[in-house]
Amino acid sequence: MNKLKTKLLSFSCLSILLLSTTLPAVAKPKPTTTTIYQRAKKELPTNLYGLYRIIDRVARANKMDNLPWRIVIVRKYNINAFATNVNLIAMYDGILDQLSGDSSALACVVAHEMGHHIKRHIAISQAKKKELVAKIREEAEREVLGEKRAANAEATATAVGSAVSRRVVKGPFGGLLSSVLGSQSRNRLSRGQKRINRIVKQKQQELEQRIAQESRNNELEADEVGYIASVKAGFEPEGCLRAMEVLARTPGAELDTTHPAVPKRIEALKKLIQKYPPQTLVKEGEALISKTKPLTYDISLDKTSLRINSVRGGSVADDIDKKFGL
Ligand SMILES: [Zn+2]
């Protein structure tokens, strides 16, 4: 910055300072926070505005504002939300509708999905699934190879046996003996194939069970992030319990599937509230929020989601100008 500009700036700062002390409180320049939020309220559809405000607070109160987030609303009445791609959070119409008016419950759901990204559940589960499938294939191939070797050995023995039998037992009886030996070999092969099919099926079931178990563990981990991060952002701790209450009313909620049964999740949440007292979390979050500025937002380049920018903002051009000047 040149000297003149510095002087002008310090002069204008001084004059603002002087003015602000002499003018009545109403004439004070409005803080930028109001401007960004007011603009958002005007520009964004109501639900998207709510989600932007939630992500802004959760990200800033939990040091999750280092990278941009994306949020999309899926026009389908499902009582669900999910995390996918990189840092994308998808909310179904159904969950937004069911949690209408309850920003704390919605913040818990949003923070849960952010947790899946932070903990790399999506990236890891895809890579792990690939790895497990490769392992199954390898094990099945080994079994197939073993069975093939055994069958081949038997087929060789049968061929030798039938040649011997033709020599020793002449006439139609020799042929009969050889066909008996041949069918034994075929039976052995078909038994082997059936056994291999059984092994593959069993291993696939084991894989699915392992994936489901891992997915249940991930859900509990994301629930923990959902509780801690939303409470740090200043939302009510009971918000998570209210979100669970809605889930508990969906069919099959009492069963362990890819998600743990909802009653188990509620129990785990109650333990978390004991383990991490809300007052402590709120204080930690407030300290971080007060040190940061509201995050800006833009339409993402995917054209379907809202991008909530990181602390660095949404424009490389602006960032470079700020750093090095024009
Ligand atoms: Zn989840």
Short mmCIF file of C-alpha atoms and ligand atoms in Angstrom, two decimals:
data_model
loop_
_atom_site.label_atom_id
_atom_site.label_comp_id
_atom_site.label_asym_id
_atom_site.label_seq_id
_atom_site.Cartn_x
_atom_site.Cartn_y
_atom_site.Cartn_z
CA MET A 1 0.00 0.00 0.00
CA ASN A 2 1.43 3.46 -0.83
CA LYS A 3 1.92 6.17 1.73
CA LEU A 4 -0.94 8.33 0.46
CA LYS A 5 -3.39 5.49 0.65
CA THR A 6 -2.20 4.66 4.16
CA LYS A 7 -2.65 8.26 5.18
CA LEU A 8 -6.10 8.43 3.63
CA LEU A 9 -7.06 5.25 5.33
CA SER A 10 -5.83 6.33 8.72
CA PHE A 11 -7.58 9.68 8.25
CA SER A 12 -10.85 8.08 7.28
CA CYS A 13 -10.55 5.62 10.16
CA LEU A 14 -9.96 8.50 12.50
CA SER A 15 -12.90 10.46 11.14
CA ILE A 16 -15.18 7.41 11.47
CA LEU A 17 -13.95 7.04 15.02
CA LEU A 18 -14.65 10.70 15.74
CA LEU A 19 -18.03 10.60 14.03
CA SER A 20 -19.06 7.47 15.82
CA THR A 21 -18.37 9.05 19.15
CA THR A 22 -20.39 12.18 18.35
CA LEU A 23 -23.29 10.68 16.36
CA PRO A 24 -26.19 8.86 18.01
CA ALA A 25 -25.98 5.05 18.19
CA VAL A 26 -28.42 4.52 15.27
CA ALA A 27 -26.03 6.22 12.84
CA LYS A 28 -23.20 3.74 13.54
CA PRO A 29 -22.22 1.68 10.52
CA LYS A 30 -23.93 -1.70 10.62
CA PRO A 31 -21.61 -4.67 11.25
CA THR A 32 -20.91 -6.83 8.19
CA THR A 33 -22.56 -9.86 9.85
CA THR A 34 -25.99 -8.29 9.46
CA THR A 35 -25.29 -7.45 5.85
CA ILE A 36 -24.34 -10.99 4.83
CA TYR A 37 -27.19 -12.64 6.72
CA GLN A 38 -29.71 -10.08 5.54
CA ARG A 39 -28.62 -10.60 1.96
CA ALA A 40 -28.85 -14.37 2.42
CA LYS A 41 -32.36 -14.08 3.83
CA LYS A 42 -33.44 -12.06 0.82
CA GLU A 43 -31.68 -14.15 -1.81
CA LEU A 44 -32.10 -17.72 -0.64
CA PRO A 45 -35.23 -19.88 -0.35
CA THR A 46 -36.22 -20.19 3.35
CA ASN A 47 -34.94 -23.74 3.91
CA LEU A 48 -31.65 -23.05 2.16
CA TYR A 49 -31.19 -19.88 4.20
CA GLY A 50 -31.70 -21.90 7.40
CA LEU A 51 -29.19 -24.52 6.26
CA TYR A 52 -26.65 -21.84 5.32
CA ARG A 53 -26.93 -20.27 8.79
CA ILE A 54 -26.54 -23.69 10.43
CA ILE A 55 -23.46 -24.63 8.40
CA ASP A 56 -21.94 -21.19 8.96
CA ARG A 57 -22.23 -21.56 12.75
CA VAL A 58 -21.30 -25.25 12.95
CA ALA A 59 -18.26 -24.76 10.71
CA ARG A 60 -16.97 -21.71 12.57
CA ALA A 61 -17.57 -23.12 16.06
CA ASN A 62 -15.71 -26.34 15.26
CA LYS A 63 -12.81 -25.28 13.05
CA MET A 64 -14.59 -26.93 10.14
CA ASP A 65 -14.36 -23.73 8.09
CA ASN A 66 -11.08 -24.49 6.42
CA LEU A 67 -12.71 -25.95 3.29
CA PRO A 68 -15.97 -25.08 1.52
CA TRP A 69 -19.14 -27.10 2.13
CA ARG A 70 -21.91 -27.83 -0.35
CA ILE A 71 -25.55 -28.26 0.51
CA VAL A 72 -28.36 -29.49 -1.71
CA ILE A 73 -32.06 -30.10 -1.07
CA VAL A 74 -33.42 -33.25 -2.68
CA ARG A 75 -37.05 -32.86 -3.73
CA LYS A 76 -38.33 -36.13 -2.29
CA TYR A 77 -40.30 -36.78 0.86
CA ASN A 78 -37.75 -39.01 2.61
CA ILE A 79 -37.08 -38.68 6.32
CA ASN A 80 -33.39 -38.71 5.68
CA ALA A 81 -30.21 -36.86 4.83
CA PHE A 82 -26.89 -38.08 3.50
CA ALA A 83 -23.29 -37.13 2.91
CA THR A 84 -21.81 -37.83 -0.49
CA ASN A 85 -19.12 -36.81 -2.97
CA VAL A 86 -16.65 -34.39 -1.43
CA ASN A 87 -18.09 -32.22 1.33
CA LEU A 88 -21.62 -32.38 -0.10
CA ILE A 89 -24.55 -32.65 2.27
CA ALA A 90 -27.93 -33.64 0.85
CA MET A 91 -31.16 -33.04 2.73
CA TYR A 92 -34.44 -34.57 1.66
CA ASP A 93 -37.65 -32.52 1.72
CA GLY A 94 -39.10 -35.00 4.23
CA ILE A 95 -36.56 -34.36 6.98
CA LEU A 96 -36.79 -30.58 6.46
CA ASP A 97 -40.57 -30.79 6.70
CA GLN A 98 -40.55 -32.99 9.79
CA LEU A 99 -38.04 -30.75 11.59
CA SER A 100 -39.74 -27.50 10.55
CA GLY A 101 -39.26 -24.80 13.16
CA ASP A 102 -36.56 -26.74 15.04
CA SER A 103 -33.17 -25.33 14.08
CA SER A 104 -31.43 -27.33 16.85
CA ALA A 105 -32.70 -30.69 15.57
CA LEU A 106 -31.82 -29.75 12.01
CA ALA A 107 -28.38 -28.50 13.10
CA CYS A 108 -27.74 -31.88 14.70
CA VAL A 109 -28.64 -33.69 11.46
CA VAL A 110 -26.46 -31.33 9.39
CA ALA A 111 -23.53 -31.67 11.81
CA HIS A 112 -23.94 -35.46 11.70
CA GLU A 113 -23.52 -35.39 7.91
CA MET A 114 -20.55 -33.02 8.22
CA GLY A 115 -19.12 -35.57 10.65
CA HIS A 116 -19.25 -38.29 7.96
CA HIS A 117 -17.05 -36.08 5.77
CA ILE A 118 -14.69 -34.98 8.56
CA LYS A 119 -14.15 -38.59 9.66
CA ARG A 120 -13.65 -39.67 6.03
CA HIS A 121 -16.36 -42.34 6.32
CA ILE A 122 -17.37 -42.00 2.70
CA ALA A 123 -13.86 -42.12 1.24
CA ILE A 124 -12.80 -44.97 3.53
CA SER A 125 -15.90 -47.12 3.13
CA GLN A 126 -15.67 -47.04 -0.67
CA ALA A 127 -11.97 -47.94 -0.65
CA LYS A 128 -12.50 -50.60 2.01
CA LYS A 129 -15.37 -52.22 0.12
CA LYS A 130 -13.15 -52.50 -2.96
CA GLU A 131 -10.40 -54.03 -0.88
CA LEU A 132 -12.74 -56.56 0.74
CA VAL A 133 -14.29 -57.55 -2.59
CA ALA A 134 -10.80 -58.13 -4.00
CA LYS A 135 -9.98 -60.31 -0.98
CA ILE A 136 -13.11 -62.43 -1.45
CA ARG A 137 -12.32 -62.93 -5.10
CA GLU A 138 -8.78 -63.96 -4.23
CA GLU A 139 -9.94 -66.44 -1.58
CA ALA A 140 -12.60 -67.91 -3.89
CA GLU A 141 -10.06 -68.24 -6.69
CA ARG A 142 -7.72 -70.09 -4.37
CA GLU A 143 -10.53 -72.48 -3.46
CA VAL A 144 -11.44 -72.93 -7.13
CA LEU A 145 -7.83 -73.67 -7.94
CA GLY A 146 -7.65 -76.27 -5.17
CA GLU A 147 -10.86 -77.93 -6.35
CA LYS A 148 -9.71 -77.86 -9.97
CA ARG A 149 -6.43 -79.50 -9.08
CA ALA A 150 -8.23 -82.25 -7.16
CA ALA A 151 -10.73 -82.78 -10.01
CA ASN A 152 -7.95 -82.80 -12.61
CA ALA A 153 -6.01 -85.34 -10.60
CA GLU A 154 -9.11 -87.51 -10.42
CA ALA A 155 -9.84 -87.06 -14.14
CA THR A 156 -6.30 -88.18 -14.94
CA ALA A 157 -6.73 -91.16 -12.66
CA THR A 158 -10.07 -91.96 -14.36
CA ALA A 159 -8.52 -91.74 -17.82
CA VAL A 160 -5.72 -94.05 -16.76
CA GLY A 161 -8.24 -96.29 -15.01
CA SER A 162 -10.50 -96.49 -18.07
CA ALA A 163 -7.54 -97.35 -20.31
CA VAL A 164 -6.52 -100.06 -17.88
CA SER A 165 -10.11 -101.30 -17.56
CA ARG A 166 -10.47 -101.50 -21.35
CA ARG A 167 -7.35 -103.59 -21.47
CA VAL A 168 -8.23 -105.80 -18.51
CA VAL A 169 -12.01 -106.03 -18.90
CA LYS A 170 -12.71 -106.51 -22.53
CA GLY A 171 -16.13 -106.08 -24.16
CA PRO A 172 -19.12 -104.05 -22.95
CA PHE A 173 -18.16 -104.38 -19.27
CA GLY A 174 -14.96 -102.44 -19.81
CA GLY A 175 -16.94 -99.51 -21.27
CA LEU A 176 -19.40 -99.63 -18.39
CA LEU A 177 -16.60 -99.43 -15.84
CA SER A 178 -15.02 -96.49 -17.61
CA SER A 179 -18.34 -94.60 -17.77
CA VAL A 180 -18.86 -95.19 -14.02
CA LEU A 181 -15.41 -93.76 -13.32
CA GLY A 182 -16.12 -90.81 -15.70
CA SER A 183 -19.41 -89.96 -13.97
CA GLN A 184 -17.64 -90.11 -10.59
CA SER A 185 -15.21 -87.48 -11.88
CA ARG A 186 -18.07 -85.32 -13.25
CA ASN A 187 -19.88 -85.62 -9.93
CA ARG A 188 -16.76 -84.58 -8.14
CA LEU A 189 -16.45 -81.53 -10.41
CA SER A 190 -20.08 -80.53 -9.93
CA ARG A 191 -19.78 -81.07 -6.15
CA GLY A 192 -16.66 -78.89 -6.24
CA GLN A 193 -18.47 -76.16 -8.16
CA LYS A 194 -21.37 -76.23 -5.73
CA ARG A 195 -18.94 -75.97 -2.82
CA ILE A 196 -17.23 -72.99 -4.47
CA ASN A 197 -20.60 -71.29 -5.01
CA ARG A 198 -21.41 -71.89 -1.36
CA ILE A 199 -18.06 -70.42 -0.28
CA VAL A 200 -18.52 -67.31 -2.45
CA LYS A 201 -22.08 -66.81 -1.18
CA GLN A 202 -21.00 -67.23 2.43
CA LYS A 203 -18.07 -64.84 1.98
CA GLN A 204 -20.33 -62.28 0.33
CA GLN A 205 -22.71 -62.49 3.27
CA GLU A 206 -19.79 -62.07 5.66
CA LEU A 207 -18.64 -59.05 3.67
CA GLU A 208 -22.10 -57.50 3.78
CA GLN A 209 -22.26 -58.09 7.53
CA ARG A 210 -18.83 -56.54 8.02
CA ILE A 211 -19.78 -53.52 5.91
CA ALA A 212 -23.06 -53.11 7.83
CA GLN A 213 -21.21 -53.36 11.16
CA GLU A 214 -18.68 -50.79 10.05
CA SER A 215 -21.49 -48.56 8.78
CA ARG A 216 -23.21 -48.81 12.20
CA ASN A 217 -19.97 -47.82 13.94
CA ASN A 218 -19.64 -44.88 11.53
CA GLU A 219 -23.18 -43.78 12.34
CA LEU A 220 -22.45 -43.69 16.05
CA GLU A 221 -19.26 -41.74 15.37
CA ALA A 222 -21.20 -39.25 13.19
CA ASP A 223 -23.85 -38.97 15.94
CA GLU A 224 -21.08 -37.95 18.32
CA VAL A 225 -19.87 -35.25 15.92
CA GLY A 226 -23.49 -34.20 15.36
CA TYR A 227 -24.05 -33.66 19.07
CA ILE A 228 -20.71 -32.01 19.91
CA ALA A 229 -20.54 -29.79 16.82
CA SER A 230 -24.15 -28.57 16.94
CA VAL A 231 -23.97 -27.79 20.67
CA LYS A 232 -20.66 -25.96 20.22
CA ALA A 233 -22.44 -23.92 17.55
CA GLY A 234 -24.95 -22.85 20.22
CA PHE A 235 -27.86 -25.17 19.37
CA GLU A 236 -29.84 -27.04 22.04
CA PRO A 237 -28.42 -30.46 23.05
CA GLU A 238 -31.96 -31.87 23.05
CA GLY A 239 -32.11 -31.08 19.33
CA CYS A 240 -30.33 -34.37 18.59
CA LEU A 241 -32.83 -36.27 20.73
CA ARG A 242 -35.76 -34.63 18.92
CA ALA A 243 -34.26 -35.56 15.53
CA MET A 244 -33.94 -39.15 16.79
CA GLU A 245 -37.57 -39.11 17.93
CA VAL A 246 -38.63 -38.39 14.37
CA LEU A 247 -36.40 -41.18 13.04
CA ALA A 248 -37.82 -43.53 15.69
CA ARG A 249 -41.25 -43.16 14.09
CA THR A 250 -40.06 -44.42 10.70
CA PRO A 251 -40.63 -48.10 9.87
CA GLY A 252 -37.84 -50.48 10.95
CA ALA A 253 -36.25 -47.92 13.29
CA GLU A 254 -35.98 -50.51 16.06
CA LEU A 255 -33.77 -52.77 13.90
CA ASP A 256 -30.03 -52.80 13.34
CA THR A 257 -29.43 -52.31 9.62
CA THR A 258 -26.74 -50.17 8.04
CA HIS A 259 -27.71 -47.83 10.88
CA PRO A 260 -27.90 -48.91 14.52
CA ALA A 261 -31.41 -49.25 15.91
CA VAL A 262 -32.71 -45.80 16.90
CA PRO A 263 -33.22 -46.73 20.62
CA LYS A 264 -29.49 -47.61 20.75
CA ARG A 265 -28.61 -44.26 19.18
CA ILE A 266 -30.78 -42.43 21.71
CA GLU A 267 -29.05 -44.28 24.57
CA ALA A 268 -25.62 -43.37 23.13
CA LEU A 269 -26.67 -39.72 22.81
CA LYS A 270 -27.80 -39.55 26.43
CA LYS A 271 -24.37 -40.88 27.46
CA LEU A 272 -22.69 -38.25 25.27
CA ILE A 273 -24.64 -35.46 26.99
CA GLN A 274 -23.23 -36.76 30.32
CA LYS A 275 -19.73 -37.13 28.94
CA TYR A 276 -19.56 -33.75 27.22
CA PRO A 277 -21.56 -31.24 29.27
CA PRO A 278 -23.32 -28.75 26.97
CA GLN A 279 -22.15 -25.66 28.95
CA THR A 280 -18.48 -26.49 28.30
CA LEU A 281 -19.11 -27.12 24.61
CA VAL A 282 -21.05 -23.86 24.22
CA LYS A 283 -18.17 -21.86 25.74
CA GLU A 284 -15.60 -23.47 23.43
CA GLY A 285 -17.77 -22.80 20.41
CA GLU A 286 -18.53 -19.21 21.34
CA ALA A 287 -14.83 -18.44 21.67
CA LEU A 288 -14.20 -19.69 18.12
CA ILE A 289 -17.26 -17.97 16.61
CA SER A 290 -16.29 -14.62 18.14
CA LYS A 291 -12.87 -14.87 16.51
CA THR A 292 -14.26 -15.53 13.02
CA LYS A 293 -16.40 -13.74 10.45
CA PRO A 294 -19.57 -15.08 8.83
CA LEU A 295 -18.84 -17.37 5.91
CA THR A 296 -19.90 -16.18 2.48
CA TYR A 297 -21.81 -18.33 0.00
CA ASP A 298 -22.22 -18.81 -3.75
CA ILE A 299 -23.96 -21.14 -6.14
CA SER A 300 -21.56 -24.05 -6.51
CA LEU A 301 -20.00 -24.73 -9.91
CA ASP A 302 -22.01 -27.97 -9.95
CA LYS A 303 -25.01 -25.58 -10.43
CA THR A 304 -27.20 -27.63 -8.13
CA SER A 305 -25.89 -26.90 -4.65
CA LEU A 306 -25.14 -23.92 -2.47
CA ARG A 307 -21.47 -23.60 -1.65
CA ILE A 308 -20.70 -22.22 1.78
CA ASN A 309 -17.24 -20.82 1.35
CA SER A 310 -14.27 -21.44 3.58
CA VAL A 311 -12.67 -18.68 5.68
CA ARG A 312 -10.78 -17.69 2.54
CA GLY A 313 -14.00 -16.77 0.71
CA GLY A 314 -15.25 -17.98 -2.64
CA SER A 315 -13.03 -16.21 -5.13
CA VAL A 316 -9.42 -17.04 -5.96
CA ALA A 317 -9.27 -13.74 -7.86
CA ASP A 318 -10.20 -11.77 -4.72
CA ASP A 319 -7.85 -13.84 -2.60
CA ILE A 320 -4.90 -13.20 -4.93
CA ASP A 321 -5.70 -9.46 -5.11
CA LYS A 322 -5.84 -9.31 -1.32
CA LYS A 323 -2.49 -11.06 -1.06
CA PHE A 324 -0.51 -9.37 -3.81
CA GLY A 325 -2.53 -6.33 -4.90
CA LEU A 326 -3.67 -5.51 -8.40
ZN ZN B 1 -25.16 -41.01 8.99
#
